[in-house]
Short mmCIF file of C-alpha atoms and ligand atoms in Angstrom, two decimals:
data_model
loop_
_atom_site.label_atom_id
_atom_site.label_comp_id
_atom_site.label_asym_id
_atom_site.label_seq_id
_atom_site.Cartn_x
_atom_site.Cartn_y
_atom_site.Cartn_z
CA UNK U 116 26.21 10.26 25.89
CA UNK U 117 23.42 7.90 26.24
CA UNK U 118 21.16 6.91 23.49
CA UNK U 119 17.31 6.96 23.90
CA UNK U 120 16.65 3.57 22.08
CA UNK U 121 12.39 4.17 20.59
CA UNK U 122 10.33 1.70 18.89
CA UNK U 123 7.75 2.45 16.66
CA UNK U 124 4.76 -0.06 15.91
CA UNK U 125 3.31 0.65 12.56
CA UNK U 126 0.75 -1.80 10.54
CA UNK U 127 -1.26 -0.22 8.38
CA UNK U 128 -1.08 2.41 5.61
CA UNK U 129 -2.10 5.61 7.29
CA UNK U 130 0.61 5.27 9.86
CA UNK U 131 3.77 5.14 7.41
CA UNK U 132 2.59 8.25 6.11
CA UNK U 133 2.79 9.72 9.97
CA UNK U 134 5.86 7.54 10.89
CA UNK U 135 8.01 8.96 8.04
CA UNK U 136 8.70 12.92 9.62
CA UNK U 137 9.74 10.82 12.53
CA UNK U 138 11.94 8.28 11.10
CA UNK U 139 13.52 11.51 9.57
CA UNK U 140 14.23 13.74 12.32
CA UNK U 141 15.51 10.80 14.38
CA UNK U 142 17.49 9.64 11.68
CA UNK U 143 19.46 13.18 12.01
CA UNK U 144 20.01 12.75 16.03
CA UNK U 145 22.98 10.86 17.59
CA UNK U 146 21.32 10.77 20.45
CA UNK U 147 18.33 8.91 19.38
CA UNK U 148 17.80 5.05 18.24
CA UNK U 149 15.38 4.73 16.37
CA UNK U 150 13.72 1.13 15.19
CA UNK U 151 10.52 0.60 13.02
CA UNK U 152 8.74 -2.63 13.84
CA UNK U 153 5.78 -3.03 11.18
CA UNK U 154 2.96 -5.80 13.05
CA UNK U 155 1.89 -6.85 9.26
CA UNK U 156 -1.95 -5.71 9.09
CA UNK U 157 -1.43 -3.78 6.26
CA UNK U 158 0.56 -6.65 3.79
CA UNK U 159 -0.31 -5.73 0.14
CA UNK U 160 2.88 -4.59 -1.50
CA UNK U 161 0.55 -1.82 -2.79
CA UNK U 162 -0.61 -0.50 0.87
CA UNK U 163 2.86 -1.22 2.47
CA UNK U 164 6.17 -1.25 0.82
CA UNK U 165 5.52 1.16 -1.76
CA UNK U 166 5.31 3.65 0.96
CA UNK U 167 8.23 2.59 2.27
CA UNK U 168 9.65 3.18 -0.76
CA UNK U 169 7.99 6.39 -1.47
CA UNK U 170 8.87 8.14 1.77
CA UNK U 171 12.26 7.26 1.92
CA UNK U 172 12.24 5.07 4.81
CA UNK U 173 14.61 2.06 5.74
CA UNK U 174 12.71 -1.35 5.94
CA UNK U 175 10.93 -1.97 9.07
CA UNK U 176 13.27 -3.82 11.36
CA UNK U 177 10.81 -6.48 12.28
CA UNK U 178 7.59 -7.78 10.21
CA UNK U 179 5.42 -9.49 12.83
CA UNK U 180 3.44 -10.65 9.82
CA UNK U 181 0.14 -11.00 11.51
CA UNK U 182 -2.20 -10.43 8.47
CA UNK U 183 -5.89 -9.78 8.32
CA UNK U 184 -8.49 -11.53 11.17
CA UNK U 185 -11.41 -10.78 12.87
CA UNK U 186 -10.67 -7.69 15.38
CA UNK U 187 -10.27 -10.06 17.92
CA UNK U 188 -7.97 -12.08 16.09
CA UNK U 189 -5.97 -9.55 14.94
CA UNK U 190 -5.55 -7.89 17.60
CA UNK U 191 -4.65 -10.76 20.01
CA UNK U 192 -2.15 -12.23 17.54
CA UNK U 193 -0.56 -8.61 17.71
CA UNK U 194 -0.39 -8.55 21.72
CA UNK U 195 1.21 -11.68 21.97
CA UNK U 196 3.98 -10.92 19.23
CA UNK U 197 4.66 -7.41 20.62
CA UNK U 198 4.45 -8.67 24.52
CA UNK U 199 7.80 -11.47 23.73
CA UNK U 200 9.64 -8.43 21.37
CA UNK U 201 9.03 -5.61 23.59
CA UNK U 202 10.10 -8.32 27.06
CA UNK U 203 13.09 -8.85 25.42
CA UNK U 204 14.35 -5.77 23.85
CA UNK U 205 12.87 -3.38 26.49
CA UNK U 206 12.67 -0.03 25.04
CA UNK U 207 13.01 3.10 26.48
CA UNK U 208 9.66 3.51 24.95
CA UNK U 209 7.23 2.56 22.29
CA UNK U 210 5.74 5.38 19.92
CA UNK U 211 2.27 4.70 18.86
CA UNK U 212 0.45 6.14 16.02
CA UNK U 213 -3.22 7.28 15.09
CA UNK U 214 -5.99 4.89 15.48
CA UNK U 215 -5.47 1.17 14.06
CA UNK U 216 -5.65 -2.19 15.44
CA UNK U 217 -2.15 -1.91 15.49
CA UNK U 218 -1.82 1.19 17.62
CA UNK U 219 -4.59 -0.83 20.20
CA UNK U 220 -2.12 -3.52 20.27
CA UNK U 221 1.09 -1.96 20.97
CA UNK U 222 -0.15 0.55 23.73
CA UNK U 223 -1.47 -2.58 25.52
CA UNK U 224 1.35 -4.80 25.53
CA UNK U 225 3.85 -2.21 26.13
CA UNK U 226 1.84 -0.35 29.43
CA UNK U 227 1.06 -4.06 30.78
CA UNK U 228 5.09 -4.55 31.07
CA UNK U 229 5.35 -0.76 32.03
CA UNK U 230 7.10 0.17 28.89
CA UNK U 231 6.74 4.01 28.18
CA UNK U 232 4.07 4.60 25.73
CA UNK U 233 3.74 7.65 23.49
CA UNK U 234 1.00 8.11 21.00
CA UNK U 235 1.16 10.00 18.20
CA UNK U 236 -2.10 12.11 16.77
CA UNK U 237 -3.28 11.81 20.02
CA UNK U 238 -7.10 13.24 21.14
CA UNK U 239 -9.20 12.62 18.27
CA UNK U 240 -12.44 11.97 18.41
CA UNK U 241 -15.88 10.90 16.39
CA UNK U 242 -17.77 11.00 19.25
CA UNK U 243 -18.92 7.93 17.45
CA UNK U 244 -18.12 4.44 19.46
CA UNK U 245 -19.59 1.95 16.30
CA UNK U 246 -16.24 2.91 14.44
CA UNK U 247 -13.59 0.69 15.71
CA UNK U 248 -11.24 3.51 15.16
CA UNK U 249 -12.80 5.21 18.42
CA UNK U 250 -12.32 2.46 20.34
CA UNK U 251 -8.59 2.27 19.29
CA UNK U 252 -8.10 5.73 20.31
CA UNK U 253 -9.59 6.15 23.54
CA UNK U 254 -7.83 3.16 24.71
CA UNK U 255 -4.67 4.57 23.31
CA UNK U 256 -4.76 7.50 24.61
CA UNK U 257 -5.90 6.50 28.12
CA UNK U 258 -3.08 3.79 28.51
CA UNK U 259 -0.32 6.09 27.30
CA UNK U 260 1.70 8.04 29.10
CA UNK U 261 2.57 10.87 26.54
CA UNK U 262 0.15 12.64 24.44
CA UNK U 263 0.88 14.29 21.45
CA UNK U 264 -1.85 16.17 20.64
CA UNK U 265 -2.10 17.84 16.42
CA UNK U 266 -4.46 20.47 17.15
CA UNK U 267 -5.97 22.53 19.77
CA UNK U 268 -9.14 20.67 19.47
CA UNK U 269 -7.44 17.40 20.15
CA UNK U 270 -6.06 19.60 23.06
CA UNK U 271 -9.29 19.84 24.52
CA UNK U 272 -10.47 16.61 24.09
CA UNK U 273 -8.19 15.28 26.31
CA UNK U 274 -8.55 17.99 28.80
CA UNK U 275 -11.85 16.83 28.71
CA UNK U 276 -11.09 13.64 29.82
CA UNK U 277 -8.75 14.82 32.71
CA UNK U 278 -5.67 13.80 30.44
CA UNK U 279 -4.22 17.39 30.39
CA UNK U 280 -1.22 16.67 32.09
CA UNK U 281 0.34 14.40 29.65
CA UNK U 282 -0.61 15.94 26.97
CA UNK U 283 1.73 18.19 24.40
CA UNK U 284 0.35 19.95 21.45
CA UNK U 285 2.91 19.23 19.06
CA UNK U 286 1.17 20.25 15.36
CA UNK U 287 0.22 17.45 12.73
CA UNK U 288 2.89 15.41 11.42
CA UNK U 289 1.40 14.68 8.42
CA UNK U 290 1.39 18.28 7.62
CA UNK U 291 4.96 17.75 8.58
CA UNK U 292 4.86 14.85 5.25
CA UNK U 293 2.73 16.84 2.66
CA UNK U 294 4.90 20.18 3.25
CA UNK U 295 8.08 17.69 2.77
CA UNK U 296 6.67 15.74 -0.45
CA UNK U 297 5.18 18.04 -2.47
CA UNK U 298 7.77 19.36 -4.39
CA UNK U 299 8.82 15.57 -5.20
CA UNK U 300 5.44 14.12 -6.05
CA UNK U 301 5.23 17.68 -8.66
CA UNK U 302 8.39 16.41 -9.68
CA UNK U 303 8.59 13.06 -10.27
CA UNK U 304 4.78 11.44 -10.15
CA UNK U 305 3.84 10.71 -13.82
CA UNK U 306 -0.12 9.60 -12.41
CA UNK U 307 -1.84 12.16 -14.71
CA UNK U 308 -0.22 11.65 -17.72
CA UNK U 309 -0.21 8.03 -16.86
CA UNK U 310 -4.22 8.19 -16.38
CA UNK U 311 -4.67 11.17 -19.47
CA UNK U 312 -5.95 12.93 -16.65
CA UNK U 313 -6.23 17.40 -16.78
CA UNK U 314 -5.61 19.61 -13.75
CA UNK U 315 -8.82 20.54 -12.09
CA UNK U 316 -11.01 18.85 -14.92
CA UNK U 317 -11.40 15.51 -12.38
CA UNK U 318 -12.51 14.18 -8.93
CA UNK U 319 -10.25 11.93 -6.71
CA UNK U 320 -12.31 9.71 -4.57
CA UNK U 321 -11.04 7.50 -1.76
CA UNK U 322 -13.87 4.93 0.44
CA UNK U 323 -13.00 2.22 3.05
CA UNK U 324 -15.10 2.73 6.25
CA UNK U 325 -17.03 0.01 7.53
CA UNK U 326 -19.73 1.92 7.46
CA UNK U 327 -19.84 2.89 4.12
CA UNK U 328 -17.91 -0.55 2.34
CA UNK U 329 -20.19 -2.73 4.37
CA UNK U 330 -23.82 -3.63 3.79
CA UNK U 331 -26.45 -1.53 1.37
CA UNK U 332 -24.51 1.39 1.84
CA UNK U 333 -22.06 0.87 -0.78
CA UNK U 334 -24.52 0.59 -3.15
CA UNK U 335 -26.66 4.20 -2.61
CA UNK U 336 -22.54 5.63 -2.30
CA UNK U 337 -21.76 4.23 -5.71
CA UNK U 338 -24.87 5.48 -7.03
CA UNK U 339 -24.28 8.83 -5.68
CA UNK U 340 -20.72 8.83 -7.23
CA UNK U 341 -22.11 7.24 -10.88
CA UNK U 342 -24.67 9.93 -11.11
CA UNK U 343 -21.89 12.79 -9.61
CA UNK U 344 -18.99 11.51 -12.04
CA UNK U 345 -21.68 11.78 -15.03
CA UNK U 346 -23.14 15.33 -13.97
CA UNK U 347 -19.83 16.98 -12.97
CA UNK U 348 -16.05 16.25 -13.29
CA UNK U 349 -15.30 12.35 -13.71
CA UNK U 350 -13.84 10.54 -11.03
CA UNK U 351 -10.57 8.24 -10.17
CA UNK U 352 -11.57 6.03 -7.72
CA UNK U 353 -8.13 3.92 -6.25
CA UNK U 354 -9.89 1.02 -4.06
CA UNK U 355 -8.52 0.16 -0.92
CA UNK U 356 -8.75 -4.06 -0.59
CA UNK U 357 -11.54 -3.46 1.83
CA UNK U 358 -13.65 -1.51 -0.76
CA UNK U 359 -12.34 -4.09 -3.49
CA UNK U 360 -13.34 -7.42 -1.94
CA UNK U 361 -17.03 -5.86 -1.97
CA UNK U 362 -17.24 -4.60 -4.94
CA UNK U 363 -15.91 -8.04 -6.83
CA UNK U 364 -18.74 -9.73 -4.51
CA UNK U 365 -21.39 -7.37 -5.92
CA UNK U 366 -20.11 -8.06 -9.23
CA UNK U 367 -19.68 -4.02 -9.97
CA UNK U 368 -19.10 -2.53 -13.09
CA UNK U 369 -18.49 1.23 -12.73
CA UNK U 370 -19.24 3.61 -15.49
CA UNK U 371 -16.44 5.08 -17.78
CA UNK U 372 -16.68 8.36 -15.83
CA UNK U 373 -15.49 6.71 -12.80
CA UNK U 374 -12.09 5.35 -13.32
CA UNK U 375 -11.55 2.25 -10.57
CA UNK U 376 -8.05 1.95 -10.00
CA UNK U 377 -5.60 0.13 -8.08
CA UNK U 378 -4.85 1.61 -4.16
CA UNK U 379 -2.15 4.79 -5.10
CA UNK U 380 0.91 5.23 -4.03
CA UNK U 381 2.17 7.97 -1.24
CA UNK U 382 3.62 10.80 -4.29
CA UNK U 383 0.89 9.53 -6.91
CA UNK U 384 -1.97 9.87 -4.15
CA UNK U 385 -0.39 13.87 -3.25
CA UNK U 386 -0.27 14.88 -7.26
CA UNK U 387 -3.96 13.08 -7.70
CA UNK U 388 -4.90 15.63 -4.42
CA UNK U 389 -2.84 18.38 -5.32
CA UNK U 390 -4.82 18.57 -9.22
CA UNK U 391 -8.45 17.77 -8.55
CA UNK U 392 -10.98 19.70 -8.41
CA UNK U 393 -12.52 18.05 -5.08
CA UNK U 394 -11.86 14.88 -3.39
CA UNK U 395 -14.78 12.59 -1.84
CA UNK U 396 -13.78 10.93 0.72
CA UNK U 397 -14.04 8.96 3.80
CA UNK U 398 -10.55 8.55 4.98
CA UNK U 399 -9.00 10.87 7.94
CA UNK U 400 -5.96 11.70 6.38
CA UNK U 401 -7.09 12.59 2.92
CA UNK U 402 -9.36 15.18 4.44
CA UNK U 403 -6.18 16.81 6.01
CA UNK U 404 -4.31 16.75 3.29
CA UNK U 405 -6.95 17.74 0.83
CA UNK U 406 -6.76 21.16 2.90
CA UNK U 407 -3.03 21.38 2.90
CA UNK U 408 -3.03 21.12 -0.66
CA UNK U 409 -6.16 23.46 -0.97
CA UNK U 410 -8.05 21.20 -2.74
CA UNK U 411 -12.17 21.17 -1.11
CA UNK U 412 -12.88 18.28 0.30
CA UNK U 413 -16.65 16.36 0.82
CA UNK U 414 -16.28 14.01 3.40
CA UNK U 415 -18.83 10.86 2.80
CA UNK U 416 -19.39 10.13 6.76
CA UNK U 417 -21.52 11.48 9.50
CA UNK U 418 -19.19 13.48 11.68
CA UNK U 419 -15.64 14.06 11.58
CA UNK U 420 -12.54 14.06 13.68
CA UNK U 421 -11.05 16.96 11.58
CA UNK U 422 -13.75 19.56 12.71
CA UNK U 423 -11.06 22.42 12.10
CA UNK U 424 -11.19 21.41 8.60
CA UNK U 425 -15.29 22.47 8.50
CA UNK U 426 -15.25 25.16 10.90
CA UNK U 427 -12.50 26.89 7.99
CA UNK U 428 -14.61 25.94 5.55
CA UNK U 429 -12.67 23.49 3.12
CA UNK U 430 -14.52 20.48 3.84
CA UNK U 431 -18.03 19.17 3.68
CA UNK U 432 -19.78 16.51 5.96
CA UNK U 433 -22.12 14.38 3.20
CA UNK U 434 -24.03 12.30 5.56
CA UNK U 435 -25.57 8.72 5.34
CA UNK U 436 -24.36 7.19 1.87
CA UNK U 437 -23.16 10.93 0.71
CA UNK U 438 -27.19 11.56 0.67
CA UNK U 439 -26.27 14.98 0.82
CA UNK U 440 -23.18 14.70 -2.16
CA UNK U 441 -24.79 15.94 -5.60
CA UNK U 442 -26.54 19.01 -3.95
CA UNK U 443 -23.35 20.08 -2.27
CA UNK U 444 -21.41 19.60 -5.01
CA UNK U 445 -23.55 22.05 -7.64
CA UNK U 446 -23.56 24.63 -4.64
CA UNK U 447 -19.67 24.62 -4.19
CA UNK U 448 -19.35 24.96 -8.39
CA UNK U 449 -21.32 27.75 -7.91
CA UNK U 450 -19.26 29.27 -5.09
CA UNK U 451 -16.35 27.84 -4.61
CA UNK U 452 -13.95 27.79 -1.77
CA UNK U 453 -11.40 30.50 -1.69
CA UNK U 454 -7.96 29.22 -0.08
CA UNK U 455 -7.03 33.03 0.66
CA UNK U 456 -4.49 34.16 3.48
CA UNK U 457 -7.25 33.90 5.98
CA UNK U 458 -8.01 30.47 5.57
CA UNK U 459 -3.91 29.51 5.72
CA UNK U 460 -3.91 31.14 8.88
CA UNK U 461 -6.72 28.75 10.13
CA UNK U 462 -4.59 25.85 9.03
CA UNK U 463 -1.52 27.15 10.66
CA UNK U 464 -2.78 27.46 13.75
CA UNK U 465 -4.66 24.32 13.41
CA UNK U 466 -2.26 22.05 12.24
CA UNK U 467 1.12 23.71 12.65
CA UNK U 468 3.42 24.92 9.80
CA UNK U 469 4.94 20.96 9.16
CA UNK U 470 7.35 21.02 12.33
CA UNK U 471 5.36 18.32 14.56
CA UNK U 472 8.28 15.69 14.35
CA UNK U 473 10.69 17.98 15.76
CA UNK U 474 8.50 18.81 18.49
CA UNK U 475 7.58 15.09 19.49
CA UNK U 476 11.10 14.01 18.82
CA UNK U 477 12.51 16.86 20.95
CA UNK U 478 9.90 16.53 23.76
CA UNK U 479 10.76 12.67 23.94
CA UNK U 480 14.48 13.37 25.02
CA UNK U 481 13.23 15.60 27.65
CA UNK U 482 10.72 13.80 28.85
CA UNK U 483 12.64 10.25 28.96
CA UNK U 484 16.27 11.29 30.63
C1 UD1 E 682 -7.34 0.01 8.79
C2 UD1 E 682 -7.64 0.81 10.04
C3 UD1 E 682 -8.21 2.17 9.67
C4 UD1 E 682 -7.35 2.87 8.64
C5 UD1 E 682 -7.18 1.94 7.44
C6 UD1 E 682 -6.35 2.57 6.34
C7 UD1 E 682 -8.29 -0.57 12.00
C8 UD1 E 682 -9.41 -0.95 12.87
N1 UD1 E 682 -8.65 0.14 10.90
O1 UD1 E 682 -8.58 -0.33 8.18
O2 UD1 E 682 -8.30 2.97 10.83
O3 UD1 E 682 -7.98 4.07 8.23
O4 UD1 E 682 -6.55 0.75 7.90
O5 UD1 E 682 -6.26 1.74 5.24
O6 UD1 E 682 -7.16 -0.89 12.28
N2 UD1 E 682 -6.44 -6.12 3.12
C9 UD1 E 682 -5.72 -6.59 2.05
N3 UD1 E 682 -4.44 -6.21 1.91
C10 UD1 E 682 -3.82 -5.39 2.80
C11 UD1 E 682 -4.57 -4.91 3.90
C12 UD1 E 682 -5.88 -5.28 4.04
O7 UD1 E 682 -6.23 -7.33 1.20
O8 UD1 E 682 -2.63 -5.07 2.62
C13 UD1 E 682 -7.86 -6.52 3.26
C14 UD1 E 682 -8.01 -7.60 4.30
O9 UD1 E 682 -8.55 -8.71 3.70
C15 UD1 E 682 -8.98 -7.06 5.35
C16 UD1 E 682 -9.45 -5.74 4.78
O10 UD1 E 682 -8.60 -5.40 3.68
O11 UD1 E 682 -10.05 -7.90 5.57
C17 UD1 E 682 -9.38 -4.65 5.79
O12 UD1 E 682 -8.08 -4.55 6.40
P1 UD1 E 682 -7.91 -4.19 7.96
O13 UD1 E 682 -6.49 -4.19 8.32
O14 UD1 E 682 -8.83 -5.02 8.74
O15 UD1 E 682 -8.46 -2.75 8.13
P2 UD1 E 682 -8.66 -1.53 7.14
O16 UD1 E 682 -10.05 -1.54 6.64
O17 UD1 E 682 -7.56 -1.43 6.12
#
């Protein structure tokens, strides 16, 4: 039997999360090898290993330790580390994931030496081309030569940009990691008792966009958050370095209502989500998992990738700084969001039932022999 030898290039914290179904369902296949190689953006033992650790996974099997830089810097140090590993080792093919510098880098060095490329949460889009992350993706998804798609909205995207044919719908794998972590971040994450925190008598709150870290408009969100963590539930507020290197600059001192903390592990993050009463947030995979974990969800940005997510109802846009965030807030304690069988339908057919890393791992073998 021959053995499909994959690579995966992960870097930053988002894309252990999505890397861990498949690490899994390869681990269980004789017929697949499997290797992680980590390019180093993400370094903090807080944003990296602990995930690692947290998800079960094996160490990567290279650390490319590139580090932080410019985007041009990072991203060039990345190409020319992945062009020499992926000349010499030659995979059959290089799985990419989501939207990172990282993901930019791999899908460029591989296709340039005509290494298969698959990407993984393939045919998002902001419609917004500011955020690097757009940039990342369309590249990614242009360059590569298999398309796993999460949803059918992603489907359409690329249909829309004549990228039908290599595109396979293959569900959300990091419904895939919520449906397969739950029971263990219940079980074994001690976060609230740790933080003397009550279920559903809090706010989680996650920020590390550009957009809203960088410039005056961290100061307006904070505001919004001081005055919100004072009129309604208090927040916990894990910073993400980005978010963290500001707010030491500004010389911030939050409120005791909302509770800074240090960046949360993978279970601690799910049992924070799982027993708030709302999450603000800016990040693309909390707003998915918020609505696995039916938990409503107030996104602090002005559009969204995760339009499914609004369209069920179980997540807000609060544009420019969260202007909109106190007003939406009193009008969802007022009428909350009710995560009946209707609205798990939506997500179902949305997202898929947590089966995405079967799919993609499945469709791979096809596709490659
Ligand atoms: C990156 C991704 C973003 C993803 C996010 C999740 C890109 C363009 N952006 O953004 O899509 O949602 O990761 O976290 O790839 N830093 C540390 N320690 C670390 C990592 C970063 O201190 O372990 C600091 C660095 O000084 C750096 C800053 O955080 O300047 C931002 O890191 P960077 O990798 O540039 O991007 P993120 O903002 O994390």
């Amino acid at each position: 039997m021959s053995v499909l030898r994959l690579v995966s290039v992960v870097g930053a914290r988002p894309q252990f999360v999505k890397l861990a179904p498949i690490v899994r369902v390869a681990g269980q296949r004789g017929d697949v090898d499997h290797r992680i190689l980590h390019t180093g953006q993400h370094y903090d033992s807080a944003m990296s290993d602990v995930f690692f650790e947290d998800l079960k996974m094996p160490a990567p099997d290279a650390d490319l330790g590139i580090g932080s830089g410019s985007h041009g810097e990072q991203t060039a140090a990345m190409l020319v580390a992945l062009e020499k590993t992926f000349s010499g080792e030659r995979p059959d093919a290089v799985l990419v994931y989501g939207d990172t510098n990282s993901t930019l880098a791999a899908t460029l060095a591989a296709t340039k030496i005509h290494v298969p490329v698959a990407h993984i949460e393939a045919g998002l889009r902001s419609f917004n081309r500011k955020m690097p992350e757009e940039i990342n993706r369309l590249v990614a998804d242009h360059c590569s030569d298999r398309l796993y798609a999460p949803t059918p909205v992603a489907v359409a995207n690329l249909e829309d940009e004549n990228l039908g044919e290599r595109t396979v719908r293959s569900g959300d794998v990091m419904r895939d990691a919520v449906n397969f972590n739950i029971e263990q971040a219940r079980r074994s994450s001690t976060i609230l008792d740790d933080l003397a925190l009550e279920q559903a008598a809090f706010s989680l709150v996650t920020v590390h966009r550009p957009a809203n870290t960088d410039g005056a408009n961290l100061e307006l969100l904070l505001d919004r958050l001081e005055e919100s963590s004072r009129r309604h539930l208090p927040m916990v507020f894990p910073v993400h370095p980005r978010t963290r290197a500001m707010l030491e600059k500004m010389g911030y001192q939050p409120p005791p209502t909302l509770r800074l903390t240090e960046p949360m592990p993978y279970l601690d993050n799910l049992q924070l989500l799982d027993n708030a009463r709302y999450v603000v947030t800016d990040s693309g995979g909390v707003q998915k998992e918020a609505a696995f974990l039916e938990t409503p969800c107030f996104t602090a940005r002005n559009e969204t990738e995760w339009t499914e997510t609004l369209d069920i109802g179980v997540n807000r846009i609060v544009h420019d700084g969260a202007s909109g965030l106190l007003a939406a807030i009193e009008e969802f304690m007022v009428s909350p969001v009710e995560f009946g069988a209707d609205v798990h339908r939506q997500i179902d057919e949305s997202y898929g039932r947590g089966d995405a890393a079967n799919r993609i791992v499945d469709d791979c073998v096809e596709w490659l022999s």
